[in-house]
Coordinates of C-alpha atoms in Angstrom, one line a residue:
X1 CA 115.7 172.1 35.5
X2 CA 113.9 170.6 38.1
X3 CA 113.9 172.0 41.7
X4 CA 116.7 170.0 44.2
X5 CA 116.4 169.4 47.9
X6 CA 119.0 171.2 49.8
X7 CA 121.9 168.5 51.0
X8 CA 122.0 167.4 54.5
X9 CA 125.2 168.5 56.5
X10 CA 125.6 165.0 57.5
X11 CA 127.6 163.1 55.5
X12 CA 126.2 159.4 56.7
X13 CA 123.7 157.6 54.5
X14 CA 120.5 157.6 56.2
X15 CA 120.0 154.3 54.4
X16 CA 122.8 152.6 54.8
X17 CA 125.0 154.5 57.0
X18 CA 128.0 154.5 54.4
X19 CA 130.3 158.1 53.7
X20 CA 128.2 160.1 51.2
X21 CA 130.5 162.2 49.5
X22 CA 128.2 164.1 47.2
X23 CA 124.8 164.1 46.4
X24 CA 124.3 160.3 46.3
X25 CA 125.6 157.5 48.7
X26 CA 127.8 155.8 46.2
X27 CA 127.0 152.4 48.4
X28 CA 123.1 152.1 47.8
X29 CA 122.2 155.4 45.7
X30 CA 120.0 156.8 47.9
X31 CA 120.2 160.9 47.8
X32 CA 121.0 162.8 50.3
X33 CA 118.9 165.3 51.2
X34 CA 116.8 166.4 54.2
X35 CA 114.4 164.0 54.7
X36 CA 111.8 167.0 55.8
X37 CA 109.9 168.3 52.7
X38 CA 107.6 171.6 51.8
X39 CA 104.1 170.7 50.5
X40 CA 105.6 172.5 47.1
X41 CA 108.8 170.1 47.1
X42 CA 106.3 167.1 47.7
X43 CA 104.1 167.9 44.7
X44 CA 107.0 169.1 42.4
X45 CA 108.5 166.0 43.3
X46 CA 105.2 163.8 42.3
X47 CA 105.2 166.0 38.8
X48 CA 108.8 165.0 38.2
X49 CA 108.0 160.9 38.8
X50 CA 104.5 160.9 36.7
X51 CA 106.5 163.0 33.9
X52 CA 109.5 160.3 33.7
X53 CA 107.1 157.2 34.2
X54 CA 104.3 158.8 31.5
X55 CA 107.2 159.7 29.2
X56 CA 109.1 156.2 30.2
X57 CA 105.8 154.6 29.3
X58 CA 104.7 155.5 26.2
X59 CA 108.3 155.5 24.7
X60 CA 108.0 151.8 25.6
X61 CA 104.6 151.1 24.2
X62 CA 105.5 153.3 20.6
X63 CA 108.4 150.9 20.2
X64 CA 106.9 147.6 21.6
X65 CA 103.8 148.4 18.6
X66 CA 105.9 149.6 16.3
X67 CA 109.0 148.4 16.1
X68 CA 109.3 144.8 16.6
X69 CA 112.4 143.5 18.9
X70 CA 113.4 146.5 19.2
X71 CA 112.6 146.6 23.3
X72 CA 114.5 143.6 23.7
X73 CA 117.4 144.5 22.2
X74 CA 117.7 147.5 24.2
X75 CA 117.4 145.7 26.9
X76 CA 119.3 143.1 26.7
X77 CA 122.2 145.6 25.5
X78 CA 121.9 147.3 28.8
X79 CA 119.6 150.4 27.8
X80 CA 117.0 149.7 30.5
X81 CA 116.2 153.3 32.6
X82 CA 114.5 154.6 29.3
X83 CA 111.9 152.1 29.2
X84 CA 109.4 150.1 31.8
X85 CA 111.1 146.7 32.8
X86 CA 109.6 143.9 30.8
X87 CA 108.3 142.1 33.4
X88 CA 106.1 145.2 35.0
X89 CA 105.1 146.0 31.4
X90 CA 104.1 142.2 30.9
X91 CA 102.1 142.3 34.1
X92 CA 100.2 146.3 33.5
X93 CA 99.5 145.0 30.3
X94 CA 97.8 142.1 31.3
X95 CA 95.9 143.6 34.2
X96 CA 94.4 146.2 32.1
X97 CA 93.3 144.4 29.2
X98 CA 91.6 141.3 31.0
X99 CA 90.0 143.7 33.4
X100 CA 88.6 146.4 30.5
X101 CA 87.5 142.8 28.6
X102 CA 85.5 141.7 31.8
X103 CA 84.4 145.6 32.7
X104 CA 83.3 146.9 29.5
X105 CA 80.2 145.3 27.3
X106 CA 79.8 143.2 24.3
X107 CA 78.4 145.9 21.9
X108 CA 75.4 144.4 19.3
X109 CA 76.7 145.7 16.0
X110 CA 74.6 145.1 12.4
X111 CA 75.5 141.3 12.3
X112 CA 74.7 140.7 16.2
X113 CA 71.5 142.6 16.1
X114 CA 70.5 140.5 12.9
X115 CA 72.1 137.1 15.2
X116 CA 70.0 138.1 18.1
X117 CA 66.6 138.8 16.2
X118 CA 67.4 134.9 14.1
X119 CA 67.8 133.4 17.9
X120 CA 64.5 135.5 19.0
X121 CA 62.7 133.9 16.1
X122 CA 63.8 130.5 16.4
X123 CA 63.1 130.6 20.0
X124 CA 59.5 132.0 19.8
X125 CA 59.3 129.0 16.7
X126 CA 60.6 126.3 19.2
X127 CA 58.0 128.0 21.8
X128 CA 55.0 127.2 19.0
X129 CA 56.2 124.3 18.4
X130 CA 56.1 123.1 22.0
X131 CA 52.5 124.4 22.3
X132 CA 51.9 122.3 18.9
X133 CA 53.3 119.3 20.5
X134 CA 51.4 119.6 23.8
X135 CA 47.8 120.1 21.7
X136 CA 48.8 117.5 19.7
X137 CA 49.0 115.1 22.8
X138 CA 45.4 116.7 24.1
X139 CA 43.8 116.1 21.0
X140 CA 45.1 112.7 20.5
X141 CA 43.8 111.8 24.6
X142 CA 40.8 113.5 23.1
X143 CA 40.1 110.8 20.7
X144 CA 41.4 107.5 23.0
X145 CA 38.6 108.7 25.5
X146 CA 36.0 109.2 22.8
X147 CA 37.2 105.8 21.7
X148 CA 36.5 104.4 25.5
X149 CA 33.4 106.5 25.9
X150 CA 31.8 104.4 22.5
X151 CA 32.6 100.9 24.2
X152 CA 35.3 100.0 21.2
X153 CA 38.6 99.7 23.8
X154 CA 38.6 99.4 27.8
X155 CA 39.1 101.8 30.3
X156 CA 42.4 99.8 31.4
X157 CA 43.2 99.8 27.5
X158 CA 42.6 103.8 27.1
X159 CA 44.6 104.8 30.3
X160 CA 47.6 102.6 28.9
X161 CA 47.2 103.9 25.7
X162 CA 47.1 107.7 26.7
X163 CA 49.8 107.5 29.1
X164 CA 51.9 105.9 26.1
X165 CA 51.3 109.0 24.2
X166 CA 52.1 111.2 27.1
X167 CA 55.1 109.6 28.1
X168 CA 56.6 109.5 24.0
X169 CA 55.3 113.2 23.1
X170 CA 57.4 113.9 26.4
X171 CA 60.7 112.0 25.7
X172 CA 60.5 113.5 22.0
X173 CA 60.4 117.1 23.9
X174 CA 63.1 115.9 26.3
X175 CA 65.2 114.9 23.4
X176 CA 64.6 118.3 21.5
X177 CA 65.1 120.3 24.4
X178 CA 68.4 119.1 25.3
X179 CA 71.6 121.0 24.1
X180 CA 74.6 118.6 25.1
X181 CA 75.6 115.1 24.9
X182 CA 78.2 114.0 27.2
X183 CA 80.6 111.8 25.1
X184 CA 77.8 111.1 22.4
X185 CA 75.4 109.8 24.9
X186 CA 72.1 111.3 27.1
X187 CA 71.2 110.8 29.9
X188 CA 68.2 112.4 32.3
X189 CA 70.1 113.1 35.1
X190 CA 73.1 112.4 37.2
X191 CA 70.4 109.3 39.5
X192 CA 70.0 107.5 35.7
X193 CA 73.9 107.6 35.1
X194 CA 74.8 106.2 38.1
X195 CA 71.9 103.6 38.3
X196 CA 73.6 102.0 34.6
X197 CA 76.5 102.1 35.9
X198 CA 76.1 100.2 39.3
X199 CA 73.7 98.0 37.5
X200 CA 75.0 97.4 33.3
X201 CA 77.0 94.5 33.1
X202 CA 80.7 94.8 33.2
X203 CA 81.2 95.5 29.5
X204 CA 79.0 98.2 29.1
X205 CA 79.8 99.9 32.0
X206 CA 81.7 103.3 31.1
X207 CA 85.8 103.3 32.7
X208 CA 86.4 105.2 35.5
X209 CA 87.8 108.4 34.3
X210 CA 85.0 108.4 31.3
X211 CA 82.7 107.8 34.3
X212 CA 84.2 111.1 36.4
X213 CA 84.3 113.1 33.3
X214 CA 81.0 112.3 32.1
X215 CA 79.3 112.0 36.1
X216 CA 80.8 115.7 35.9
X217 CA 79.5 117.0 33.4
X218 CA 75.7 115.5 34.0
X219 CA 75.5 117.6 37.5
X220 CA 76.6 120.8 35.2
X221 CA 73.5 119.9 33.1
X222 CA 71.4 119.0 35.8
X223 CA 71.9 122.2 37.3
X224 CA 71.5 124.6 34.8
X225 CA 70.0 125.2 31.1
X226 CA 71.9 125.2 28.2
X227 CA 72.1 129.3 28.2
X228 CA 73.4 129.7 31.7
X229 CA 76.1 127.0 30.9
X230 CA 77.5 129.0 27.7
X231 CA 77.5 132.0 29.9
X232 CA 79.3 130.8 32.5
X233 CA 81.4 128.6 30.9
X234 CA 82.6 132.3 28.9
X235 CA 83.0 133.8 31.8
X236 CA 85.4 131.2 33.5
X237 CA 87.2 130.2 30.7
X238 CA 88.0 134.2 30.3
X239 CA 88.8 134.3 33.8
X240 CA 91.5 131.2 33.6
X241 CA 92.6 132.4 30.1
X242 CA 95.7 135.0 31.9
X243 CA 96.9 132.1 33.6
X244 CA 96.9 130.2 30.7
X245 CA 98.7 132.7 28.8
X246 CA 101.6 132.9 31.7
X247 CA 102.3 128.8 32.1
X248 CA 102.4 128.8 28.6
X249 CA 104.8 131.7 28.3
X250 CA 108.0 129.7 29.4
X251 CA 107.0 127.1 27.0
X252 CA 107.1 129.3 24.0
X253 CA 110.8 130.7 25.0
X254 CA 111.8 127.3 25.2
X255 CA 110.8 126.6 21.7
X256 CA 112.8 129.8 20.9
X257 CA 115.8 128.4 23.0
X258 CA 115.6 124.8 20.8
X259 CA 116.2 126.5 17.6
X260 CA 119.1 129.4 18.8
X261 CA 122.3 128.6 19.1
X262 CA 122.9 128.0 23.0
X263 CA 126.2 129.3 23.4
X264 CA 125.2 132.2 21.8
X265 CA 121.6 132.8 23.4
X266 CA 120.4 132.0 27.1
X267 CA 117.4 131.0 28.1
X268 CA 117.0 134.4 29.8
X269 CA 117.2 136.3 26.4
X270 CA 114.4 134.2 24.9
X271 CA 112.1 135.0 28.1
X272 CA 113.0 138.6 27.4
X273 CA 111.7 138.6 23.5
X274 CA 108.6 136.2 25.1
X275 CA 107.6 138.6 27.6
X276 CA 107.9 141.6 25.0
X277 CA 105.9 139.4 22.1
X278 CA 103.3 138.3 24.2
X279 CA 102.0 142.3 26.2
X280 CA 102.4 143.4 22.2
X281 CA 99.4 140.2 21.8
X282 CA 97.9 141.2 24.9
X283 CA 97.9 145.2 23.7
X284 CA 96.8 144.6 20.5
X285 CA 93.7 142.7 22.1
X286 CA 93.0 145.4 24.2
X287 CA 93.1 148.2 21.1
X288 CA 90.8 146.0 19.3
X289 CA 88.5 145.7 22.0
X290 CA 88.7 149.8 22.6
X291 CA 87.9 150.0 19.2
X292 CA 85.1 147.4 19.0
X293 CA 83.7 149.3 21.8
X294 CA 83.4 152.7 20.2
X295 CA 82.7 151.9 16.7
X296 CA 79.8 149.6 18.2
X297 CA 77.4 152.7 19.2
X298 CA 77.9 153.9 15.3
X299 CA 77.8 150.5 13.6
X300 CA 74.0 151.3 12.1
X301 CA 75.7 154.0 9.9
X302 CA 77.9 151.6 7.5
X303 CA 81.0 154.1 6.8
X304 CA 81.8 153.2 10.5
X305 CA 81.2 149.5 9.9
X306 CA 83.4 149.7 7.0
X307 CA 85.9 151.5 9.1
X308 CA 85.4 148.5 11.8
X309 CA 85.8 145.6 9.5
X310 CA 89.4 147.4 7.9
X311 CA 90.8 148.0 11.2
X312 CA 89.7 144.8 12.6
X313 CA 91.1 142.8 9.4
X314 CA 94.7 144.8 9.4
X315 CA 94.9 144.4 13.0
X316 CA 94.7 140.9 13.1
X317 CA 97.2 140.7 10.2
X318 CA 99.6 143.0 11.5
X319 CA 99.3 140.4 14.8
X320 CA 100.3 137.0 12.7
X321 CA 103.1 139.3 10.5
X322 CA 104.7 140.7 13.8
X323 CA 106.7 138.0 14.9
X324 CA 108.3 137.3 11.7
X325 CA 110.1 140.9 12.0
X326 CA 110.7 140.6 15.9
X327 CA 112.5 137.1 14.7
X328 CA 114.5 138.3 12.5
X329 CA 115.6 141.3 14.5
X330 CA 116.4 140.2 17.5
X331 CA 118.3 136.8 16.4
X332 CA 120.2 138.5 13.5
X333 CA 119.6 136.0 10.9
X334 CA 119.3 135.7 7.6
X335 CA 115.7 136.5 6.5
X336 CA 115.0 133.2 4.6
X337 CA 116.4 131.0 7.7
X338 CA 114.4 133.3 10.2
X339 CA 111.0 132.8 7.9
X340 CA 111.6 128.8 7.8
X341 CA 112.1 128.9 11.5
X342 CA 109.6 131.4 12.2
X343 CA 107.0 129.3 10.2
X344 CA 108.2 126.2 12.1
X345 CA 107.4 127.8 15.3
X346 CA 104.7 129.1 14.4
X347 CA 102.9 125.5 14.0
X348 CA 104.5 124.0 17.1
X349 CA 103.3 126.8 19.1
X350 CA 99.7 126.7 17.3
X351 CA 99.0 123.3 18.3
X352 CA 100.4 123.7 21.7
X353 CA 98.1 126.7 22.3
X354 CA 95.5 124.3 20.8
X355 CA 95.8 121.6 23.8
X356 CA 96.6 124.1 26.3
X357 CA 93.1 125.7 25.3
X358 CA 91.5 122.4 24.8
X359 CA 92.4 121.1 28.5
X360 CA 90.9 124.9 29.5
X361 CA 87.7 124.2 27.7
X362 CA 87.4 120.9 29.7
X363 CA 88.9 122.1 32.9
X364 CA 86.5 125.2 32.6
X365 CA 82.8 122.9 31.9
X366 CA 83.5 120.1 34.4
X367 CA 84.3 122.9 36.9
X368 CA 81.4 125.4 36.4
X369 CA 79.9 125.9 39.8

């Protein structure tokens, strides 16, 4: 039994200042006590708050992992001082996994070691074959003025000629060099675009918001190298994915809430089941990542990549399964009609993560900075 405060003599809620008749004012709940603590009362007190929450905690995570719905029912039944709310649990989830994803490091197992030593080769091949190129454009030169040098062409007729050469050798670089196309079509920089478009004749100029988009994405290329726009365009798209995740959120319960019976289920109890369904996504994220991280640093011995691809593989299925369960639990259907629905769902939902990911994408590359 935990150690209690002694009672203060005064019976007036220091809160509120309502009659307290016992321990608790019956008006706001706030003890009674002396508000005056011991050092030992203070940390007794700090032991009995971490206990509760630790113990309120992972009773919520054990059930929210394994046994689908199972949070929401409670809650929605009224059981709710046993487990963490589901919006705090919603937002702790989130915070930890996006911020573990950005703080801890890509591991190189077997397969991205082998990835990395491919993209090593192929770059130090596309670095011989630039030096090939450029020799080839000396040597040709080479012969033009050995050509002028005998009398057989001009000197007007060997500077044209060379700076042909130069000037195709250097477009065919340009050309292999670069990485995007904006819209199917290249262009050298952001000056050239808008010099065909002030200047093309009506009909082949591009319309305006194919203009912005593509007048966008030029200064992105213009400004950095094919590399540092993957990079960052990783980096912001993981950054904008949480915020994502929570505008699409009311959207998914309102799929649930077209396919429920409304006098039966609110909108409320579908945010509920949304809020629980999508920390389990976000937690079994965060697990995998954990677990990508560790079995990373052993990934040359091959029992531990083994042991990496199984858990990865029933992890990700045990992620697609789960909300056929959680359906069919917390609605109280019949299995057959939950599967139909939950199967319904499940391909209005993927195609409206699809857009929602898609209009990222874009928003993310024409706003790289």
């Amino acid at each position: 039994m935990s150690h209690k405060s002694p009672l203060r003599e005064d019976k007036t809620c220091l809160n509120c200042n309502h009659v307290v008749a016992s321990r608790f004012c019956p008006n706001c709940g706030q003890e009674n006590t002396d508000t005056r603590k011991t050092f030992y009362h203070l940390f007794v007190h700090f032991f009995e708050d971490l206990t509760h929450y630790e113990n309120a905690f992972w009773k919520t995570i054990k059930n929210l992992l394994l046994k689908p719905a199972s949070l929401s029912k409670e809650y929605l039944s009224g059981k709710r001082l046993s487990y963490l709310a589901p919006v705090r649990l919603y937002i702790f989830i989130s915070f930890v996994t996006f911020f573990l994803i950005a703080v801890i490091p890509n591991n190189e197992d077997s397969f991205g070691k082998g990835f990395q030593d491919g993209l090593k080769k192929t770059e130090s091949k596309e670095s011989k074959k630039s030096k090939v190129e450029i020799d080839t454009i000396y040597i040709e030169q080479q012969k033009i003025i050995d050509l002028e040098k005998k009398g057989i062409i001009s000197k007007k007729d060997s500077d044209s000629i060379q700076k042909f050469i130069k000037d195709s050798k250097e477009k065919e670089l340009l050309d292999d060099k670069s990485e995007f196309t904006i819209l199917g079509k290249k262009y050298k920089s952001v000056e050239e675009l808008d010099s065909i478009q002030k200047y093309s004749p009506e009909s082949e100029k591009l319309g305006d918001f194919e203009y912005w988009f593509t007048r966008k994405a030029q200064l992105v290329q213009d400004k950095y190298t094919g590399k540092e726009i993957k990079e960052k365009f990783i980096e912001s798209f993981v950054h904008n994915l949480p915020k994502a995740l929570f505008i699409y959120m009311p959207l998914f319960a309102f799929v649930l809430w077209l396919f429920q019976n409304k006098k039966r289920w609110y909108y409320f109890d579908h945010g509920i089941f949304t809020l629980h369904y999508f920390s389990f996504l976000l937690l079994s994220l965060l697990i995998l990542k954990i677990e990508s991280f560790i079995l990373g640093h052993l990934s040359e011995y091959l029992f531990f990549r083994v042991i990496d691809y199984i858990f990865k593989s029933v992890a990700v299925i045990y992620m697609f399964y789960y909300f056929f369960p959680a359906h069919h639990r917390f609605y109280s259907e019949k299995r057959i009609v939950s599967i139909i629905k939950g199967i319904v769902m499940f391909f209005i939902n993927l195609f409206s993560v699809i857009f929602i990911l898609m209009f990222l994408a874009i928003y993310t590359f024409i706003n790289i900075h």
